[in-house]
PDB file of N, CA, C and O in Angstrom:
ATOM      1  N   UNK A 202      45.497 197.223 116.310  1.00  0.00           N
ATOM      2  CA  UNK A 202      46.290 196.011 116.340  1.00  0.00           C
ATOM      3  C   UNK A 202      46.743 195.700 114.920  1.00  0.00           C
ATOM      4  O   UNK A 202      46.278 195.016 114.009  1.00  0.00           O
ATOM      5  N   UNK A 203      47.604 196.306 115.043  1.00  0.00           N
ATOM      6  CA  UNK A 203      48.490 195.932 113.239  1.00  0.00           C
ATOM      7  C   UNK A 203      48.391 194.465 112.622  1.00  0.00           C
ATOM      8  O   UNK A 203      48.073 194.061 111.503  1.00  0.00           O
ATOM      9  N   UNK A 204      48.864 193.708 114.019  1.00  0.00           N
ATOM     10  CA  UNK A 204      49.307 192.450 113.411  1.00  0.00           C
ATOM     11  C   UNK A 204      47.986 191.314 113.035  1.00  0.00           C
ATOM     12  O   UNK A 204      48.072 190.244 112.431  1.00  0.00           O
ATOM     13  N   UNK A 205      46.765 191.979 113.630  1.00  0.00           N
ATOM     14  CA  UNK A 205      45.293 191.099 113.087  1.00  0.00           C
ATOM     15  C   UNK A 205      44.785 192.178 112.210  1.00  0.00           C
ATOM     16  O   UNK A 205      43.573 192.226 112.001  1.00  0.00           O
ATOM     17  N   UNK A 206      45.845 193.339 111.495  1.00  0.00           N
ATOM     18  CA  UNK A 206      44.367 194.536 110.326  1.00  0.00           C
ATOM     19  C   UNK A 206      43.146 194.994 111.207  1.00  0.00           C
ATOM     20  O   UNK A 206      41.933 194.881 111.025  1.00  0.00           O
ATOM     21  N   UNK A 207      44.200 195.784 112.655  1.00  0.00           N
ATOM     22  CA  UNK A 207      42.978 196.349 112.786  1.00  0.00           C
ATOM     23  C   UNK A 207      42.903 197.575 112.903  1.00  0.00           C
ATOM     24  O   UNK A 207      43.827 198.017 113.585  1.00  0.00           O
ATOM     25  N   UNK A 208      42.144 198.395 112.504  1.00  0.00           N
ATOM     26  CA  UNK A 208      43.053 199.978 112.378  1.00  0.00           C
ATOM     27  C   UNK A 208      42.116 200.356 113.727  1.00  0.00           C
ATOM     28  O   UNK A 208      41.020 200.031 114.184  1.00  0.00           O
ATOM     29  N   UNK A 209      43.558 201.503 114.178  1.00  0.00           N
ATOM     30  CA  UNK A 209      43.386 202.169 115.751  1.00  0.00           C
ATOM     31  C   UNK A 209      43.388 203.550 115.499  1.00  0.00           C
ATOM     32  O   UNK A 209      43.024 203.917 114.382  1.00  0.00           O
ATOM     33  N   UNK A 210      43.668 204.229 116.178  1.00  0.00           N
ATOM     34  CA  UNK A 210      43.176 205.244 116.728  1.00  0.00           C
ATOM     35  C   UNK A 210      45.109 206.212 115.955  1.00  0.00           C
ATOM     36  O   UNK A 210      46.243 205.780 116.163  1.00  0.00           O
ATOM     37  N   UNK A 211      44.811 207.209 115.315  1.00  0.00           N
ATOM     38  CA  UNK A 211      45.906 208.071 114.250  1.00  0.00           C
ATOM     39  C   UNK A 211      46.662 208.138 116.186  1.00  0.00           C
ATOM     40  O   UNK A 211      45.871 208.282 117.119  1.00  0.00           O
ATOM     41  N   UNK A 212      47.932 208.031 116.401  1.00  0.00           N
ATOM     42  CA  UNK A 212      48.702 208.631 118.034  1.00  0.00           C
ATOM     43  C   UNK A 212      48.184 207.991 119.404  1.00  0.00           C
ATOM     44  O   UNK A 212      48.345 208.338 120.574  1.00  0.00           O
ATOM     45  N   UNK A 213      47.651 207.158 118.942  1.00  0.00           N
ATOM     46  CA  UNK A 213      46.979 206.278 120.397  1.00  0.00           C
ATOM     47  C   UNK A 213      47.597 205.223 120.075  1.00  0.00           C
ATOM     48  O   UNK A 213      47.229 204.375 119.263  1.00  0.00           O
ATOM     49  N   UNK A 214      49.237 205.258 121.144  1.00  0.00           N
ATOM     50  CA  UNK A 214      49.715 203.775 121.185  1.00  0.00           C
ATOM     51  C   UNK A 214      48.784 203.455 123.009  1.00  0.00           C
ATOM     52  O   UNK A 214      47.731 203.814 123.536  1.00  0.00           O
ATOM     53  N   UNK A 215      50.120 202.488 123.429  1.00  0.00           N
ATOM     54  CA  UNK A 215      49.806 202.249 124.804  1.00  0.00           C
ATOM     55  C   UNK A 215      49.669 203.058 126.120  1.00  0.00           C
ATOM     56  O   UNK A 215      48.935 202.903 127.097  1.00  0.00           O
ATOM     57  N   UNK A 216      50.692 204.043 125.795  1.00  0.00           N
ATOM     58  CA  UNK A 216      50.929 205.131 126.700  1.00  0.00           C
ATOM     59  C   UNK A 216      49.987 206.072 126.954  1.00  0.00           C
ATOM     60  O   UNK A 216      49.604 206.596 128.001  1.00  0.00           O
ATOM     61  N   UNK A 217      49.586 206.235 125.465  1.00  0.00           N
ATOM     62  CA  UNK A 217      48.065 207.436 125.636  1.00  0.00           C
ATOM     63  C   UNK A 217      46.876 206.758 125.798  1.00  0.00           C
ATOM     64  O   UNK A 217      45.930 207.342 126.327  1.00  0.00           O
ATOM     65  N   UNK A 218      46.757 205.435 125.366  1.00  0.00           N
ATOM     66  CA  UNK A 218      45.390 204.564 126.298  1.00  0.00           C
ATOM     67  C   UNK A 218      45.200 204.135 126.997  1.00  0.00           C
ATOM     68  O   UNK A 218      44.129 203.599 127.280  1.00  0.00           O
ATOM     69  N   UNK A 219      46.901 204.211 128.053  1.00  0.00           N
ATOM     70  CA  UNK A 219      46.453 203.894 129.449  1.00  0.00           C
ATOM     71  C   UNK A 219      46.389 205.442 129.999  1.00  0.00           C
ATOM     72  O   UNK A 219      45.692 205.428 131.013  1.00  0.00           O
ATOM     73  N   UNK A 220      46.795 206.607 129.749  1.00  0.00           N
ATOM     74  CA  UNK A 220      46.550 207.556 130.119  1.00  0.00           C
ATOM     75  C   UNK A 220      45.087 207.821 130.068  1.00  0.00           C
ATOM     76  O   UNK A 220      44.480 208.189 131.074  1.00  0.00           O
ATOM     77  N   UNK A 221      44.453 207.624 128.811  1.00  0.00           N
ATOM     78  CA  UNK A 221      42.753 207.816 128.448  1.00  0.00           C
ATOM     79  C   UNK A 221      42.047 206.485 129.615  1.00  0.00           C
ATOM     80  O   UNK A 221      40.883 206.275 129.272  1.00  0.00           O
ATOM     81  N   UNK A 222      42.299 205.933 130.372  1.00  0.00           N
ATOM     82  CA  UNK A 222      42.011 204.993 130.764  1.00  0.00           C
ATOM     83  C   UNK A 222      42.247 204.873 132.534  1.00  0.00           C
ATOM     84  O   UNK A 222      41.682 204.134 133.339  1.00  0.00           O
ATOM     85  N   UNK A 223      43.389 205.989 132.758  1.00  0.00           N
ATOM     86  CA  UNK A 223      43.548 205.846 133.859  1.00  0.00           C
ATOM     87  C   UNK A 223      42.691 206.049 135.622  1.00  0.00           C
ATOM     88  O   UNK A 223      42.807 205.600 136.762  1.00  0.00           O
ATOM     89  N   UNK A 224      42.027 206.809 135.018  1.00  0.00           N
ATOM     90  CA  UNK A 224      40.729 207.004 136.109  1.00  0.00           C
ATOM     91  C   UNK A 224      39.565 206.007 136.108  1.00  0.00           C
ATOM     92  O   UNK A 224      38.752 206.217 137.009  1.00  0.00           O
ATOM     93  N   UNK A 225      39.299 204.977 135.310  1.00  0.00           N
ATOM     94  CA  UNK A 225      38.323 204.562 135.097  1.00  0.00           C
ATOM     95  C   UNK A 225      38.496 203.477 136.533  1.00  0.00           C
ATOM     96  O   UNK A 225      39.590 203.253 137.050  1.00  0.00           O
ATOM     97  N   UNK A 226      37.123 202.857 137.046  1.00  0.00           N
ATOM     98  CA  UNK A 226      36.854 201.986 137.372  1.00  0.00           C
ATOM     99  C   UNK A 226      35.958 200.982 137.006  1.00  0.00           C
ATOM    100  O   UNK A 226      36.046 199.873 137.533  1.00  0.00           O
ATOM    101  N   UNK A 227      35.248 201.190 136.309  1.00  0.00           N
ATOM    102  CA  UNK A 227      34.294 200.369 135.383  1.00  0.00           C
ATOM    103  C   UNK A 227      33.730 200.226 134.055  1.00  0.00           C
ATOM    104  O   UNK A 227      33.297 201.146 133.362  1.00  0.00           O
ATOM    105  N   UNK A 228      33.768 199.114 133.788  1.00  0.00           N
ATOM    106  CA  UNK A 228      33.919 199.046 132.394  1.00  0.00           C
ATOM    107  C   UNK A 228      32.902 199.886 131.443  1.00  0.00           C
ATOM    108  O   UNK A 228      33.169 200.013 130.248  1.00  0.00           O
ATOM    109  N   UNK A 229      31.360 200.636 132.180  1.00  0.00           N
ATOM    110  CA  UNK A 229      31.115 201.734 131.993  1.00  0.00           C
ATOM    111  C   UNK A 229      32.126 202.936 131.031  1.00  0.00           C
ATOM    112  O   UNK A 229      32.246 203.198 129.834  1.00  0.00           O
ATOM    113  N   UNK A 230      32.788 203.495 132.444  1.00  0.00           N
ATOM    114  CA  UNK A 230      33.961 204.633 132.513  1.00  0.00           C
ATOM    115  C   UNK A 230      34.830 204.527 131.326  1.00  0.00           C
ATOM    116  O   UNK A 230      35.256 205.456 130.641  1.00  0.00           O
ATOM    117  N   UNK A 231      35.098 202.845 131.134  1.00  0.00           N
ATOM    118  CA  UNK A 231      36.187 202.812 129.947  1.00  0.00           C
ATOM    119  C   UNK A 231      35.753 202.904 128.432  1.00  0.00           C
ATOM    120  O   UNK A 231      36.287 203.455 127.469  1.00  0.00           O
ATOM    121  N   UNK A 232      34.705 202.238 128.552  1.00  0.00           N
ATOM    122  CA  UNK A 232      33.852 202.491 127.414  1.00  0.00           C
ATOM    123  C   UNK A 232      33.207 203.865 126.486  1.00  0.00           C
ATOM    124  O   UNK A 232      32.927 203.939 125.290  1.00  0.00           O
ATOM    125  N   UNK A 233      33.094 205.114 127.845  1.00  0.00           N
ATOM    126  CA  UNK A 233      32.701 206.413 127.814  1.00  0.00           C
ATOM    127  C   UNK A 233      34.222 207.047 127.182  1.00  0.00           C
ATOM    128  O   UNK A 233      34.348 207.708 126.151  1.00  0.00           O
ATOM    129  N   UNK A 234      35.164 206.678 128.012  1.00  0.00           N
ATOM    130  CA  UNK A 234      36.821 207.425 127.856  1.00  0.00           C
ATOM    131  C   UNK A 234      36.729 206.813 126.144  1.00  0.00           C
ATOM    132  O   UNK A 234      36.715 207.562 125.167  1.00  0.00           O
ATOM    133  N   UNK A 235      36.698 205.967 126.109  1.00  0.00           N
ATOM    134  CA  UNK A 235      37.435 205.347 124.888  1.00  0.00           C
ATOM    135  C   UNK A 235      36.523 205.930 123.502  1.00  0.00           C
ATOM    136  O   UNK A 235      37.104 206.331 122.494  1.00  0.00           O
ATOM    137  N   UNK A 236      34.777 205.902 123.648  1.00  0.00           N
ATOM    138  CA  UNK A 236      34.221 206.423 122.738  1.00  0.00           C
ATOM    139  C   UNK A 236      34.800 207.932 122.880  1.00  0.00           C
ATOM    140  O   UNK A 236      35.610 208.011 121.956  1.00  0.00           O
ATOM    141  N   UNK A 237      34.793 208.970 123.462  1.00  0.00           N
ATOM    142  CA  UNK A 237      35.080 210.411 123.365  1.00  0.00           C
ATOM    143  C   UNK A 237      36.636 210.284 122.615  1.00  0.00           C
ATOM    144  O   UNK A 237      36.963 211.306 122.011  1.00  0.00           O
ATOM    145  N   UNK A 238      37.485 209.312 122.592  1.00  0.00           N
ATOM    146  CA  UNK A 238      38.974 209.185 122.160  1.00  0.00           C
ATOM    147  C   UNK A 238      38.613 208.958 120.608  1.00  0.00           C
ATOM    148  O   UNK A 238      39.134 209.423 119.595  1.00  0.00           O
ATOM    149  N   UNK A 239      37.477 208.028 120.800  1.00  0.00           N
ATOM    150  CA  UNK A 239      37.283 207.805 118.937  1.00  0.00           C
ATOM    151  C   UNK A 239      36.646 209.148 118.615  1.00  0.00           C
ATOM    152  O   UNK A 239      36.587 209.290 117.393  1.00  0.00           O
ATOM    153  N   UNK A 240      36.220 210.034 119.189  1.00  0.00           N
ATOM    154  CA  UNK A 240      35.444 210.974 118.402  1.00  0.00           C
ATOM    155  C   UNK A 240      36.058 211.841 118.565  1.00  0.00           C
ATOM    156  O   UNK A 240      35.523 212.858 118.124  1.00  0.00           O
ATOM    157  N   UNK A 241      37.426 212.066 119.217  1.00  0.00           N
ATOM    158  CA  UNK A 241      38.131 212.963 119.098  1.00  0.00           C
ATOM    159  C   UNK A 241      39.631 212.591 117.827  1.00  0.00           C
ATOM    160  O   UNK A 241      40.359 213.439 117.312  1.00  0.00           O
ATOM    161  N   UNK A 242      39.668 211.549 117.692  1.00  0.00           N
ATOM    162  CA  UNK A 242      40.800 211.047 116.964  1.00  0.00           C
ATOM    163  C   UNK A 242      40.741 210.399 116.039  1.00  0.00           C
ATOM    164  O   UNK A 242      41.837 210.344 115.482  1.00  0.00           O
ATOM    165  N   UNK A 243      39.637 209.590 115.333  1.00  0.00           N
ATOM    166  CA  UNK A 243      39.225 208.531 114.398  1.00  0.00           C
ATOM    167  C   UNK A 243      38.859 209.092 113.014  1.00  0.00           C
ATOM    168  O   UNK A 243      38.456 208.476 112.028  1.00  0.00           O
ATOM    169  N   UNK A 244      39.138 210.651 113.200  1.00  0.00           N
ATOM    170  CA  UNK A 244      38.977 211.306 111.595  1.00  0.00           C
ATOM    171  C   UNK A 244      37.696 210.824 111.111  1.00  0.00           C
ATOM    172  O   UNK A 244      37.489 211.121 109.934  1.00  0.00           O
ATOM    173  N   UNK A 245      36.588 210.027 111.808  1.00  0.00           N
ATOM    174  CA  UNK A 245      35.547 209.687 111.346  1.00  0.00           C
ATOM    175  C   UNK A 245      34.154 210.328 111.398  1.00  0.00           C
ATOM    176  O   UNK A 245      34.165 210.984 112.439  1.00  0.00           O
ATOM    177  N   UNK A 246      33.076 210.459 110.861  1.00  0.00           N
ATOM    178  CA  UNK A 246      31.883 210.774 111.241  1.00  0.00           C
ATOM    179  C   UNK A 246      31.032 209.906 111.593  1.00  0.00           C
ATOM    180  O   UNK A 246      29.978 210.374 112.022  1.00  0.00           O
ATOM    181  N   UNK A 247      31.143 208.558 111.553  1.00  0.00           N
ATOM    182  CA  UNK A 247      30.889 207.804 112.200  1.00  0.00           C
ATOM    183  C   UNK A 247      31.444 207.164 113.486  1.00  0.00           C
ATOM    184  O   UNK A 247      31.271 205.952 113.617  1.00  0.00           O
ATOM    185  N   UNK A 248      32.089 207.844 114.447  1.00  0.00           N
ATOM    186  CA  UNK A 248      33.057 207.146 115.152  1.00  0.00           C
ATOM    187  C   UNK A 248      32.478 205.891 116.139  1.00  0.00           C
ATOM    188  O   UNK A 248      33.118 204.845 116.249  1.00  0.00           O
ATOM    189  N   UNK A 249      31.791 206.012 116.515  1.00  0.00           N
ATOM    190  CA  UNK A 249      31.063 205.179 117.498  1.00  0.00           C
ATOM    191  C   UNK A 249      31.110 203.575 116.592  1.00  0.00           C
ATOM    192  O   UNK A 249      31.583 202.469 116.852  1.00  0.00           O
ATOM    193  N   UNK A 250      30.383 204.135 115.484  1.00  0.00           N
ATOM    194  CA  UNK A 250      30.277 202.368 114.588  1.00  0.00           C
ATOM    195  C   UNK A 250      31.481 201.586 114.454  1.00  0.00           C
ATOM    196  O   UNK A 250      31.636 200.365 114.450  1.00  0.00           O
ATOM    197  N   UNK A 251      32.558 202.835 114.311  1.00  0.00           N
ATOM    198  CA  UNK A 251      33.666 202.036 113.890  1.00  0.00           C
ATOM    199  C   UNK A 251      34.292 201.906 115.349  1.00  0.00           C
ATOM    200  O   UNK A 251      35.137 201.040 115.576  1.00  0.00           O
ATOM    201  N   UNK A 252      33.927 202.643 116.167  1.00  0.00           N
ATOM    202  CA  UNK A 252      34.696 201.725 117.794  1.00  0.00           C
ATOM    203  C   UNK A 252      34.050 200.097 117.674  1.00  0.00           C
ATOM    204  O   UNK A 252      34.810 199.129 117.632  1.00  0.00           O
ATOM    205  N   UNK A 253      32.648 199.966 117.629  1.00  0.00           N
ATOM    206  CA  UNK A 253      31.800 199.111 117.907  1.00  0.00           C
ATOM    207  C   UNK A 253      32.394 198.035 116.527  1.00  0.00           C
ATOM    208  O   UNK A 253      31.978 196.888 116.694  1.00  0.00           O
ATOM    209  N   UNK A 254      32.933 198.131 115.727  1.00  0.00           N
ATOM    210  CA  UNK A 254      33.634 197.411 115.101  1.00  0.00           C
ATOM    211  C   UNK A 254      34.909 196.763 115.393  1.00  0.00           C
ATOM    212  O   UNK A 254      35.386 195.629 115.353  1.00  0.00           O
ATOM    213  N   UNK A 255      35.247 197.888 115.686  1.00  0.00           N
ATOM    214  CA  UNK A 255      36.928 197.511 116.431  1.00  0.00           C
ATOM    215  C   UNK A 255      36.585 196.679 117.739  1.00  0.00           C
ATOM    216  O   UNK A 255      37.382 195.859 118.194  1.00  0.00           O
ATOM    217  N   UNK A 256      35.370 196.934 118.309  1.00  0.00           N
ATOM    218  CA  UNK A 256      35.159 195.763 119.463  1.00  0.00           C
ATOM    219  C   UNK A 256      34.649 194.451 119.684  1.00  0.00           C
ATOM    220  O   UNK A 256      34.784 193.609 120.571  1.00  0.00           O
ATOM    221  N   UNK A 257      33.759 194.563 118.158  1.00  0.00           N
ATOM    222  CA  UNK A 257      34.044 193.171 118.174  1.00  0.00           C
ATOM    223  C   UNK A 257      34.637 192.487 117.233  1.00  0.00           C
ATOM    224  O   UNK A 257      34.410 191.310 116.952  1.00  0.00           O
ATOM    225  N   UNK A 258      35.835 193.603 116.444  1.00  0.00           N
ATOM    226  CA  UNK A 258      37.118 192.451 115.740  1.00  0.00           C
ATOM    227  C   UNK A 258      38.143 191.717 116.884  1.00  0.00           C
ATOM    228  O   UNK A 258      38.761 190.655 116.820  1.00  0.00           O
ATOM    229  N   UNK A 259      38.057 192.723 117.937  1.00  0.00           N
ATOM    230  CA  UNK A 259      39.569 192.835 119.552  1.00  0.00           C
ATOM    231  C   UNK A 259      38.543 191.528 120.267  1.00  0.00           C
ATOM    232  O   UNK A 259      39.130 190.495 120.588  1.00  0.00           O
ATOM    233  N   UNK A 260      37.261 191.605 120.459  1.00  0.00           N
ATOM    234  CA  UNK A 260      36.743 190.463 121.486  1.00  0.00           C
ATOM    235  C   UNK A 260      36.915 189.089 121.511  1.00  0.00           C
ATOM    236  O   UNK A 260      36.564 188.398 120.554  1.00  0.00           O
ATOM    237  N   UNK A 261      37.429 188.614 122.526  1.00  0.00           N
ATOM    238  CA  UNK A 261      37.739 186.936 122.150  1.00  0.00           C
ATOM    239  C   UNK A 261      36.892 186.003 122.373  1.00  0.00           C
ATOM    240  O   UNK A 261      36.757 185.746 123.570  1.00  0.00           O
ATOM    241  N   UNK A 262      36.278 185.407 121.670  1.00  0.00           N
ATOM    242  CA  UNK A 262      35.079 184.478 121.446  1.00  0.00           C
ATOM    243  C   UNK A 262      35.195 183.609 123.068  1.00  0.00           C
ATOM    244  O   UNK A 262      36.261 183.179 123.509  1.00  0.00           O
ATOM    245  N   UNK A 263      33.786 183.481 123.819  1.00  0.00           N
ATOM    246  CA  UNK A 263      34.134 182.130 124.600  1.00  0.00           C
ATOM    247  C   UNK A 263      33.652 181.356 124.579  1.00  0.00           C
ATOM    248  O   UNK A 263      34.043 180.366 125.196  1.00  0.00           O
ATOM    249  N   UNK A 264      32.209 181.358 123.656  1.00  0.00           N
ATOM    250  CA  UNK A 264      31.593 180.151 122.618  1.00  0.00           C
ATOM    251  C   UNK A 264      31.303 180.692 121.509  1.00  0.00           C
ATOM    252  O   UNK A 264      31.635 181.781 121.039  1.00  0.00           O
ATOM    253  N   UNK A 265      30.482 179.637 121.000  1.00  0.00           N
ATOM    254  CA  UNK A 265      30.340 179.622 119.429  1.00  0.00           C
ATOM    255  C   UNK A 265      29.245 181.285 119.615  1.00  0.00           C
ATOM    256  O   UNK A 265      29.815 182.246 119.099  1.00  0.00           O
ATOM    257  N   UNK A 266      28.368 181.498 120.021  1.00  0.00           N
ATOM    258  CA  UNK A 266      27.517 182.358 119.942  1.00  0.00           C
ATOM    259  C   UNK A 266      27.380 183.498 120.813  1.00  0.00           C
ATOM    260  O   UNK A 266      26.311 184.030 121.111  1.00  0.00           O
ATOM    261  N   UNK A 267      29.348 184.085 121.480  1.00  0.00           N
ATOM    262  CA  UNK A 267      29.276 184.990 122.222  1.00  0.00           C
ATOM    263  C   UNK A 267      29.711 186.178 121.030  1.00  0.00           C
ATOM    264  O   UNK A 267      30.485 186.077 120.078  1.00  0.00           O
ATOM    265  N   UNK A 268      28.911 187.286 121.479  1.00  0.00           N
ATOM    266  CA  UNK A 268      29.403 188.315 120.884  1.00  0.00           C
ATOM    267  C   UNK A 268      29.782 189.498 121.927  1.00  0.00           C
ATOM    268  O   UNK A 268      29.133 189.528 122.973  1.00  0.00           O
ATOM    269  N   UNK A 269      30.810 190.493 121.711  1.00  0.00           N
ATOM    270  CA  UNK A 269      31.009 191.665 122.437  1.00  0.00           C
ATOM    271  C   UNK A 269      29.158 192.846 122.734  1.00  0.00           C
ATOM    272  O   UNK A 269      28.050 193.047 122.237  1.00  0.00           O
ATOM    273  N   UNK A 270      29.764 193.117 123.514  1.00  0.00           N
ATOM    274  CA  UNK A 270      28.053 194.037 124.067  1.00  0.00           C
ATOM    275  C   UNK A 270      28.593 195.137 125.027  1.00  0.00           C
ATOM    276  O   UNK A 270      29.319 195.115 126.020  1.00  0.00           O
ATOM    277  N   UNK A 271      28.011 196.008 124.400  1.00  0.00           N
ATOM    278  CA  UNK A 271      27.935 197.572 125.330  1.00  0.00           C
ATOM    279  C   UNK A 271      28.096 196.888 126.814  1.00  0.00           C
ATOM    280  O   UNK A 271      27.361 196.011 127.268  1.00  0.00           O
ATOM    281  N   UNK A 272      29.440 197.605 127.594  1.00  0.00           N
ATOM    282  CA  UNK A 272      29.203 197.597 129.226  1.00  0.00           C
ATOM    283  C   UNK A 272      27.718 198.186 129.655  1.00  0.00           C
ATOM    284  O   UNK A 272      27.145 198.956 128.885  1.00  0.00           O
ATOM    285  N   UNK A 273      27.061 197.762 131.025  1.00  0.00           N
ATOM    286  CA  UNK A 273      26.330 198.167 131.518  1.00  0.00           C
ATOM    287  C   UNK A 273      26.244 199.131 132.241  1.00  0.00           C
ATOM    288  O   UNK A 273      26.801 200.059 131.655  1.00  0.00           O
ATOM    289  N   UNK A 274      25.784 199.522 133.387  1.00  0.00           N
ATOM    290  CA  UNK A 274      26.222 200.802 134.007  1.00  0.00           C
ATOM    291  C   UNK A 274      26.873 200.123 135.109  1.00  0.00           C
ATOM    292  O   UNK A 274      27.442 200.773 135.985  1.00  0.00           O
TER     293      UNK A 274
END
């Protein structure tokens, strides 16, 4: 998300993350698709930390003391 500084994924606009996304049914599934996308594309060796960053810069607060959290199964 450019316009809040948030760096994404080097060729992952919308088109290729709803493609990476399209089989999923649960927020499980999306979570699995999306980490293998960071560790295939994020030029990182850490990729996971920096998804888990990017998720909770993207998460929208719904009180003072919610934070983003791993889907369940």
């Amino acid at each position: 998300d450019s316009a809040d500084n948030v760096e994404g994924l080097f060729k992952i606009g919308p088109k290729r993350a709803a493609y990476i996304l399209r089989k999923c049914t649960t927020a499980k599934e999306m979570y699995d698709n999306c980490l293998k996308a960071y560790r295939l594309y994020s030029g990182k060796e850490d990729y996971e930390a920096f998804m888990h960053e990017n998720c909770q810069l993207l998460y929208i607060l719904r009180s003072e003391d919610d934070r983003w959290k791993l889907p369940s199964q």
